[in-house]
């Protein structure tokens, strides 16, 4: 308790007055550059929220960001990397997730609440990939096995599949079939000792390839089977 009290007594509060043209996020980044490293997720949270009025910061944190952290088991950085893979069809490096996210948001001029809503929807899908918890035992078991094998390269693709389910474009039986076929595909590649370095690109582009066949989400499972079987 004494150590905690001493630590609190050593804290310093810095009060900085900003002009209207000042960017609080840039100032925060420069002040923090000599301190402890923030996670990429911390930087992203600050980027989204710091420029907002205090009331909106509190509201959006409680309504969106806190839920995003819960869904991702507080590993927002890893989740956002997969989120960006879905949005940009490019896999960001671990150290540049925040930079890539910032560029994506600024390029598309996305408003804070619209952005947070979209991130939360994908975070809910991500939670399924981490924990299962669906009403389909076969799907839950498949997710468990994939996680035991630390198969993360499929997550951008699976996020898109789960979003289709959330949008009412696939039922749970179809989702389960896609997961089981993917698991079987990965297992067969392992048995045949095929290289794994191509899997990132395969699953990064797979959803886009499926939709491009006819520009629609209809018959998704059949198109998925055809697309996956064509991969070497």
PDB file of C-alpha atoms in Angstrom:
ATOM      1  CA  UNK A   1       0.000   0.000   0.000  1.00  0.00           C
ATOM      2  CA  UNK A   2       2.863   2.369   0.835  1.00  0.00           C
ATOM      3  CA  UNK A   3       4.461   1.675  -2.547  1.00  0.00           C
ATOM      4  CA  UNK A   4       1.177   2.435  -4.293  1.00  0.00           C
ATOM      5  CA  UNK A   5       0.807   5.687  -2.357  1.00  0.00           C
ATOM      6  CA  UNK A   6       4.378   6.698  -3.221  1.00  0.00           C
ATOM      7  CA  UNK A   7       3.742   5.925  -6.886  1.00  0.00           C
ATOM      8  CA  UNK A   8       0.600   8.071  -6.898  1.00  0.00           C
ATOM      9  CA  UNK A   9       2.480  10.913  -5.226  1.00  0.00           C
ATOM     10  CA  UNK A  10       5.102  10.815  -7.974  1.00  0.00           C
ATOM     11  CA  UNK A  11       2.559  11.299 -10.749  1.00  0.00           C
ATOM     12  CA  UNK A  12       2.654  14.569 -12.631  1.00  0.00           C
ATOM     13  CA  UNK A  13      -0.266  16.174 -14.458  1.00  0.00           C
ATOM     14  CA  UNK A  14       0.452  18.154 -17.602  1.00  0.00           C
ATOM     15  CA  UNK A  15      -2.142  20.682 -18.730  1.00  0.00           C
ATOM     16  CA  UNK A  16      -1.707  21.753 -22.346  1.00  0.00           C
ATOM     17  CA  UNK A  17      -3.916  24.389 -23.930  1.00  0.00           C
ATOM     18  CA  UNK A  18      -4.557  23.793 -27.627  1.00  0.00           C
ATOM     19  CA  UNK A  19      -5.655  26.183 -30.311  1.00  0.00           C
ATOM     20  CA  UNK A  20      -8.426  25.260 -32.727  1.00  0.00           C
ATOM     21  CA  UNK A  21      -5.917  24.386 -35.435  1.00  0.00           C
ATOM     22  CA  UNK A  22      -3.862  22.091 -33.168  1.00  0.00           C
ATOM     23  CA  UNK A  23      -4.169  18.327 -33.606  1.00  0.00           C
ATOM     24  CA  UNK A  24      -4.384  16.686 -30.150  1.00  0.00           C
ATOM     25  CA  UNK A  25      -3.535  13.251 -31.538  1.00  0.00           C
ATOM     26  CA  UNK A  26      -0.266  14.450 -33.096  1.00  0.00           C
ATOM     27  CA  UNK A  27       0.677  16.224 -29.879  1.00  0.00           C
ATOM     28  CA  UNK A  28      -0.108  13.093 -27.880  1.00  0.00           C
ATOM     29  CA  UNK A  29       2.036  10.970 -30.205  1.00  0.00           C
ATOM     30  CA  UNK A  30       5.005  13.339 -29.869  1.00  0.00           C
ATOM     31  CA  UNK A  31       4.714  13.490 -26.073  1.00  0.00           C
ATOM     32  CA  UNK A  32       4.459   9.728 -25.806  1.00  0.00           C
ATOM     33  CA  UNK A  33       7.364   9.037 -28.164  1.00  0.00           C
ATOM     34  CA  UNK A  34       9.844   8.968 -25.280  1.00  0.00           C
ATOM     35  CA  UNK A  35       7.609   7.063 -22.867  1.00  0.00           C
ATOM     36  CA  UNK A  36       6.408   3.487 -22.694  1.00  0.00           C
ATOM     37  CA  UNK A  37       5.253   2.062 -25.987  1.00  0.00           C
ATOM     38  CA  UNK A  38       1.527   2.028 -26.518  1.00  0.00           C
ATOM     39  CA  UNK A  39      -0.008  -0.947 -28.256  1.00  0.00           C
ATOM     40  CA  UNK A  40      -1.263  -0.415 -31.785  1.00  0.00           C
ATOM     41  CA  UNK A  41      -4.774  -0.785 -30.374  1.00  0.00           C
ATOM     42  CA  UNK A  42      -4.133   1.999 -27.843  1.00  0.00           C
ATOM     43  CA  UNK A  43      -3.001   4.328 -30.614  1.00  0.00           C
ATOM     44  CA  UNK A  44      -6.053   3.484 -32.698  1.00  0.00           C
ATOM     45  CA  UNK A  45      -8.411   4.168 -29.778  1.00  0.00           C
ATOM     46  CA  UNK A  46      -6.778   7.535 -29.173  1.00  0.00           C
ATOM     47  CA  UNK A  47      -6.837   8.395 -32.871  1.00  0.00           C
ATOM     48  CA  UNK A  48     -10.580   7.769 -33.062  1.00  0.00           C
ATOM     49  CA  UNK A  49     -11.635   9.336 -29.776  1.00  0.00           C
ATOM     50  CA  UNK A  50      -9.213  12.110 -28.842  1.00  0.00           C
ATOM     51  CA  UNK A  51     -10.441  14.620 -31.393  1.00  0.00           C
ATOM     52  CA  UNK A  52     -14.047  14.346 -30.229  1.00  0.00           C
ATOM     53  CA  UNK A  53     -15.825  16.458 -27.600  1.00  0.00           C
ATOM     54  CA  UNK A  54     -15.558  14.989 -24.104  1.00  0.00           C
ATOM     55  CA  UNK A  55     -19.201  13.900 -24.001  1.00  0.00           C
ATOM     56  CA  UNK A  56     -18.875  11.988 -27.273  1.00  0.00           C
ATOM     57  CA  UNK A  57     -15.594  10.438 -26.154  1.00  0.00           C
ATOM     58  CA  UNK A  58     -17.297   8.990 -23.085  1.00  0.00           C
ATOM     59  CA  UNK A  59     -20.376   7.918 -25.029  1.00  0.00           C
ATOM     60  CA  UNK A  60     -18.480   6.219 -27.855  1.00  0.00           C
ATOM     61  CA  UNK A  61     -16.052   4.546 -25.481  1.00  0.00           C
ATOM     62  CA  UNK A  62     -18.864   2.966 -23.470  1.00  0.00           C
ATOM     63  CA  UNK A  63     -21.079   2.208 -26.456  1.00  0.00           C
ATOM     64  CA  UNK A  64     -18.473   0.917 -28.888  1.00  0.00           C
ATOM     65  CA  UNK A  65     -14.841   0.739 -27.817  1.00  0.00           C
ATOM     66  CA  UNK A  66     -15.320  -1.070 -24.529  1.00  0.00           C
ATOM     67  CA  UNK A  67     -17.412  -3.684 -26.327  1.00  0.00           C
ATOM     68  CA  UNK A  68     -14.761  -3.995 -29.054  1.00  0.00           C
ATOM     69  CA  UNK A  69     -12.133  -4.709 -26.400  1.00  0.00           C
ATOM     70  CA  UNK A  70     -14.354  -7.338 -24.792  1.00  0.00           C
ATOM     71  CA  UNK A  71     -15.062  -9.066 -28.115  1.00  0.00           C
ATOM     72  CA  UNK A  72     -11.370  -9.212 -29.015  1.00  0.00           C
ATOM     73  CA  UNK A  73     -10.324 -10.367 -25.536  1.00  0.00           C
ATOM     74  CA  UNK A  74      -8.434  -7.082 -25.208  1.00  0.00           C
ATOM     75  CA  UNK A  75      -6.110  -7.838 -28.119  1.00  0.00           C
ATOM     76  CA  UNK A  76      -7.440  -5.072 -30.332  1.00  0.00           C
ATOM     77  CA  UNK A  77      -4.187  -4.828 -32.273  1.00  0.00           C
ATOM     78  CA  UNK A  78      -4.439  -8.366 -33.668  1.00  0.00           C
ATOM     79  CA  UNK A  79      -8.101  -7.879 -34.502  1.00  0.00           C
ATOM     80  CA  UNK A  80      -7.556  -4.576 -36.314  1.00  0.00           C
ATOM     81  CA  UNK A  81      -4.830  -6.207 -38.381  1.00  0.00           C
ATOM     82  CA  UNK A  82      -7.401  -8.718 -39.650  1.00  0.00           C
ATOM     83  CA  UNK A  83     -10.016  -5.965 -40.012  1.00  0.00           C
ATOM     84  CA  UNK A  84      -7.654  -4.000 -42.239  1.00  0.00           C
ATOM     85  CA  UNK A  85      -6.914  -7.143 -44.240  1.00  0.00           C
ATOM     86  CA  UNK A  86     -10.628  -7.370 -45.000  1.00  0.00           C
ATOM     87  CA  UNK A  87     -10.929  -3.699 -45.902  1.00  0.00           C
ATOM     88  CA  UNK A  88      -7.688  -3.193 -47.815  1.00  0.00           C
ATOM     89  CA  UNK A  89      -6.814  -6.704 -49.030  1.00  0.00           C
ATOM     90  CA  UNK A  90      -3.313  -6.091 -47.715  1.00  0.00           C
ATOM     91  CA  UNK A  91      -1.757  -7.617 -44.603  1.00  0.00           C
ATOM     92  CA  UNK A  92      -0.248  -4.909 -42.410  1.00  0.00           C
ATOM     93  CA  UNK A  93       2.987  -5.557 -40.566  1.00  0.00           C
ATOM     94  CA  UNK A  94       2.642  -5.932 -36.808  1.00  0.00           C
ATOM     95  CA  UNK A  95       4.428  -2.642 -36.156  1.00  0.00           C
ATOM     96  CA  UNK A  96       2.449  -0.615 -38.694  1.00  0.00           C
ATOM     97  CA  UNK A  97      -1.129  -1.527 -37.828  1.00  0.00           C
ATOM     98  CA  UNK A  98      -1.865   1.938 -36.455  1.00  0.00           C
ATOM     99  CA  UNK A  99      -0.243   3.710 -39.403  1.00  0.00           C
ATOM    100  CA  UNK A 100      -2.190   1.562 -41.877  1.00  0.00           C
ATOM    101  CA  UNK A 101      -5.426   2.124 -39.971  1.00  0.00           C
ATOM    102  CA  UNK A 102      -4.916   5.876 -39.871  1.00  0.00           C
ATOM    103  CA  UNK A 103      -4.206   5.989 -43.603  1.00  0.00           C
ATOM    104  CA  UNK A 104      -7.318   3.904 -44.311  1.00  0.00           C
ATOM    105  CA  UNK A 105      -9.604   6.144 -42.246  1.00  0.00           C
ATOM    106  CA  UNK A 106      -8.187   9.381 -43.628  1.00  0.00           C
ATOM    107  CA  UNK A 107      -8.319   8.126 -47.216  1.00  0.00           C
ATOM    108  CA  UNK A 108     -12.005   7.269 -46.928  1.00  0.00           C
ATOM    109  CA  UNK A 109     -12.882  10.189 -44.601  1.00  0.00           C
ATOM    110  CA  UNK A 110     -14.917   7.946 -42.294  1.00  0.00           C
ATOM    111  CA  UNK A 111     -16.773   9.615 -39.431  1.00  0.00           C
ATOM    112  CA  UNK A 112     -15.975   8.347 -35.930  1.00  0.00           C
ATOM    113  CA  UNK A 113     -19.322   6.762 -35.070  1.00  0.00           C
ATOM    114  CA  UNK A 114     -19.732   5.162 -38.493  1.00  0.00           C
ATOM    115  CA  UNK A 115     -16.232   3.723 -38.147  1.00  0.00           C
ATOM    116  CA  UNK A 116     -16.822   2.427 -34.629  1.00  0.00           C
ATOM    117  CA  UNK A 117     -20.106   0.794 -35.635  1.00  0.00           C
ATOM    118  CA  UNK A 118     -18.379  -1.072 -38.451  1.00  0.00           C
ATOM    119  CA  UNK A 119     -15.447  -2.122 -36.283  1.00  0.00           C
ATOM    120  CA  UNK A 120     -17.819  -3.405 -33.605  1.00  0.00           C
ATOM    121  CA  UNK A 121     -19.770  -5.504 -36.105  1.00  0.00           C
ATOM    122  CA  UNK A 122     -16.564  -7.191 -37.218  1.00  0.00           C
ATOM    123  CA  UNK A 123     -15.397  -7.502 -33.599  1.00  0.00           C
ATOM    124  CA  UNK A 124     -18.530  -9.509 -32.819  1.00  0.00           C
ATOM    125  CA  UNK A 125     -17.607 -11.883 -35.644  1.00  0.00           C
ATOM    126  CA  UNK A 126     -14.045 -12.005 -34.355  1.00  0.00           C
ATOM    127  CA  UNK A 127     -15.351 -13.063 -30.953  1.00  0.00           C
ATOM    128  CA  UNK A 128     -16.933 -16.092 -32.617  1.00  0.00           C
ATOM    129  CA  UNK A 129     -13.569 -16.972 -34.174  1.00  0.00           C
ATOM    130  CA  UNK A 130     -11.937 -16.798 -30.754  1.00  0.00           C
ATOM    131  CA  UNK A 131     -14.567 -18.509 -28.637  1.00  0.00           C
ATOM    132  CA  UNK A 132     -17.178 -20.214 -30.784  1.00  0.00           C
ATOM    133  CA  UNK A 133     -20.341 -19.850 -28.770  1.00  0.00           C
ATOM    134  CA  UNK A 134     -22.694 -20.384 -31.705  1.00  0.00           C
ATOM    135  CA  UNK A 135     -25.779 -22.593 -31.622  1.00  0.00           C
ATOM    136  CA  UNK A 136     -24.051 -25.124 -33.881  1.00  0.00           C
ATOM    137  CA  UNK A 137     -21.937 -27.708 -32.049  1.00  0.00           C
ATOM    138  CA  UNK A 138     -20.072 -28.789 -35.184  1.00  0.00           C
ATOM    139  CA  UNK A 139     -19.041 -25.208 -35.914  1.00  0.00           C
ATOM    140  CA  UNK A 140     -17.942 -24.612 -32.327  1.00  0.00           C
ATOM    141  CA  UNK A 141     -15.850 -27.785 -32.411  1.00  0.00           C
ATOM    142  CA  UNK A 142     -14.261 -26.759 -35.707  1.00  0.00           C
ATOM    143  CA  UNK A 143     -13.366 -23.322 -34.336  1.00  0.00           C
ATOM    144  CA  UNK A 144     -11.865 -24.964 -31.262  1.00  0.00           C
ATOM    145  CA  UNK A 145      -9.686 -27.240 -33.406  1.00  0.00           C
ATOM    146  CA  UNK A 146      -8.533 -24.387 -35.637  1.00  0.00           C
ATOM    147  CA  UNK A 147      -7.568 -22.350 -32.584  1.00  0.00           C
ATOM    148  CA  UNK A 148      -5.682 -25.285 -31.091  1.00  0.00           C
ATOM    149  CA  UNK A 149      -3.678 -25.406 -34.312  1.00  0.00           C
ATOM    150  CA  UNK A 150      -3.185 -21.614 -34.125  1.00  0.00           C
ATOM    151  CA  UNK A 151      -4.615 -21.250 -37.608  1.00  0.00           C
ATOM    152  CA  UNK A 152      -5.012 -17.485 -37.879  1.00  0.00           C
ATOM    153  CA  UNK A 153      -4.441 -16.964 -41.612  1.00  0.00           C
ATOM    154  CA  UNK A 154      -8.068 -17.869 -42.292  1.00  0.00           C
ATOM    155  CA  UNK A 155      -9.517 -15.159 -40.054  1.00  0.00           C
ATOM    156  CA  UNK A 156      -9.951 -12.373 -42.638  1.00  0.00           C
ATOM    157  CA  UNK A 157     -11.896 -14.789 -44.832  1.00  0.00           C
ATOM    158  CA  UNK A 158     -13.950 -16.164 -41.949  1.00  0.00           C
ATOM    159  CA  UNK A 159     -14.816 -12.617 -40.857  1.00  0.00           C
ATOM    160  CA  UNK A 160     -16.416 -12.060 -44.245  1.00  0.00           C
ATOM    161  CA  UNK A 161     -18.303 -15.358 -44.031  1.00  0.00           C
ATOM    162  CA  UNK A 162     -19.671 -14.504 -40.589  1.00  0.00           C
ATOM    163  CA  UNK A 163     -20.690 -11.041 -41.784  1.00  0.00           C
ATOM    164  CA  UNK A 164     -22.673 -12.662 -44.588  1.00  0.00           C
ATOM    165  CA  UNK A 165     -24.444 -14.712 -41.927  1.00  0.00           C
ATOM    166  CA  UNK A 166     -25.145 -11.606 -39.852  1.00  0.00           C
ATOM    167  CA  UNK A 167     -26.566  -9.924 -42.957  1.00  0.00           C
ATOM    168  CA  UNK A 168     -28.914 -12.872 -43.528  1.00  0.00           C
ATOM    169  CA  UNK A 169     -27.157 -14.016 -46.706  1.00  0.00           C
ATOM    170  CA  UNK A 170     -25.968 -17.368 -45.322  1.00  0.00           C
ATOM    171  CA  UNK A 171     -27.541 -19.674 -42.775  1.00  0.00           C
ATOM    172  CA  UNK A 172     -25.607 -21.360 -39.985  1.00  0.00           C
ATOM    173  CA  UNK A 173     -25.483 -24.691 -41.808  1.00  0.00           C
ATOM    174  CA  UNK A 174     -23.763 -23.021 -44.772  1.00  0.00           C
ATOM    175  CA  UNK A 175     -21.321 -21.217 -42.497  1.00  0.00           C
ATOM    176  CA  UNK A 176     -20.482 -24.499 -40.788  1.00  0.00           C
ATOM    177  CA  UNK A 177     -19.904 -26.191 -44.137  1.00  0.00           C
ATOM    178  CA  UNK A 178     -17.456 -23.466 -45.176  1.00  0.00           C
ATOM    179  CA  UNK A 179     -15.524 -23.808 -41.917  1.00  0.00           C
ATOM    180  CA  UNK A 180     -15.363 -27.606 -42.097  1.00  0.00           C
ATOM    181  CA  UNK A 181     -14.248 -27.612 -45.727  1.00  0.00           C
ATOM    182  CA  UNK A 182     -11.554 -25.067 -44.896  1.00  0.00           C
ATOM    183  CA  UNK A 183     -10.346 -27.188 -42.002  1.00  0.00           C
ATOM    184  CA  UNK A 184     -10.224 -30.239 -44.253  1.00  0.00           C
ATOM    185  CA  UNK A 185      -8.328 -28.255 -46.903  1.00  0.00           C
ATOM    186  CA  UNK A 186      -5.715 -27.130 -44.381  1.00  0.00           C
ATOM    187  CA  UNK A 187      -5.347 -30.647 -43.013  1.00  0.00           C
ATOM    188  CA  UNK A 188      -4.825 -32.121 -46.479  1.00  0.00           C
ATOM    189  CA  UNK A 189      -2.197 -29.498 -47.296  1.00  0.00           C
ATOM    190  CA  UNK A 190      -0.360 -30.411 -44.108  1.00  0.00           C
ATOM    191  CA  UNK A 191      -0.475 -34.130 -44.900  1.00  0.00           C
ATOM    192  CA  UNK A 192       0.856 -33.448 -48.398  1.00  0.00           C
ATOM    193  CA  UNK A 193       3.590 -31.222 -46.951  1.00  0.00           C
ATOM    194  CA  UNK A 194       2.596 -28.288 -49.142  1.00  0.00           C
ATOM    195  CA  UNK A 195       4.105 -24.874 -48.340  1.00  0.00           C
ATOM    196  CA  UNK A 196       2.188 -22.710 -45.882  1.00  0.00           C
ATOM    197  CA  UNK A 197       3.573 -19.364 -47.016  1.00  0.00           C
ATOM    198  CA  UNK A 198       0.902 -19.066 -49.724  1.00  0.00           C
ATOM    199  CA  UNK A 199      -2.022 -19.409 -47.316  1.00  0.00           C
ATOM    200  CA  UNK A 200      -2.028 -15.749 -46.292  1.00  0.00           C
ATOM    201  CA  UNK A 201      -2.627 -14.634 -49.852  1.00  0.00           C
ATOM    202  CA  UNK A 202      -5.129 -17.419 -50.574  1.00  0.00           C
ATOM    203  CA  UNK A 203      -7.425 -16.526 -47.690  1.00  0.00           C
ATOM    204  CA  UNK A 204      -6.852 -12.802 -48.008  1.00  0.00           C
ATOM    205  CA  UNK A 205      -8.278 -12.779 -51.536  1.00  0.00           C
ATOM    206  CA  UNK A 206     -10.686 -15.721 -51.329  1.00  0.00           C
ATOM    207  CA  UNK A 207     -13.888 -13.835 -50.506  1.00  0.00           C
ATOM    208  CA  UNK A 208     -13.254 -11.267 -53.231  1.00  0.00           C
ATOM    209  CA  UNK A 209     -12.589 -14.047 -55.724  1.00  0.00           C
ATOM    210  CA  UNK A 210     -15.815 -15.848 -54.813  1.00  0.00           C
ATOM    211  CA  UNK A 211     -17.954 -12.741 -55.240  1.00  0.00           C
ATOM    212  CA  UNK A 212     -16.236 -11.787 -58.500  1.00  0.00           C
ATOM    213  CA  UNK A 213     -17.475 -14.931 -60.265  1.00  0.00           C
ATOM    214  CA  UNK A 214     -20.879 -13.357 -60.861  1.00  0.00           C
ATOM    215  CA  UNK A 215     -20.845 -10.246 -58.686  1.00  0.00           C
ATOM    216  CA  UNK A 216     -23.269 -11.752 -56.168  1.00  0.00           C
ATOM    217  CA  UNK A 217     -23.254 -13.556 -52.818  1.00  0.00           C
ATOM    218  CA  UNK A 218     -25.738 -16.189 -54.009  1.00  0.00           C
ATOM    219  CA  UNK A 219     -24.555 -19.829 -54.153  1.00  0.00           C
ATOM    220  CA  UNK A 220     -21.629 -18.779 -52.013  1.00  0.00           C
ATOM    221  CA  UNK A 221     -20.760 -22.249 -50.730  1.00  0.00           C
ATOM    222  CA  UNK A 222     -20.605 -23.818 -54.183  1.00  0.00           C
ATOM    223  CA  UNK A 223     -18.442 -20.993 -55.521  1.00  0.00           C
ATOM    224  CA  UNK A 224     -16.269 -21.297 -52.431  1.00  0.00           C
ATOM    225  CA  UNK A 225     -15.693 -24.998 -53.096  1.00  0.00           C
ATOM    226  CA  UNK A 226     -14.724 -24.298 -56.685  1.00  0.00           C
ATOM    227  CA  UNK A 227     -12.377 -21.460 -55.725  1.00  0.00           C
ATOM    228  CA  UNK A 228     -10.664 -23.412 -52.961  1.00  0.00           C
ATOM    229  CA  UNK A 229     -10.187 -26.537 -55.070  1.00  0.00           C
ATOM    230  CA  UNK A 230      -8.417 -24.432 -57.693  1.00  0.00           C
ATOM    231  CA  UNK A 231      -5.730 -23.432 -55.190  1.00  0.00           C
ATOM    232  CA  UNK A 232      -2.417 -25.246 -55.170  1.00  0.00           C
TER     233      UNK A 232
END
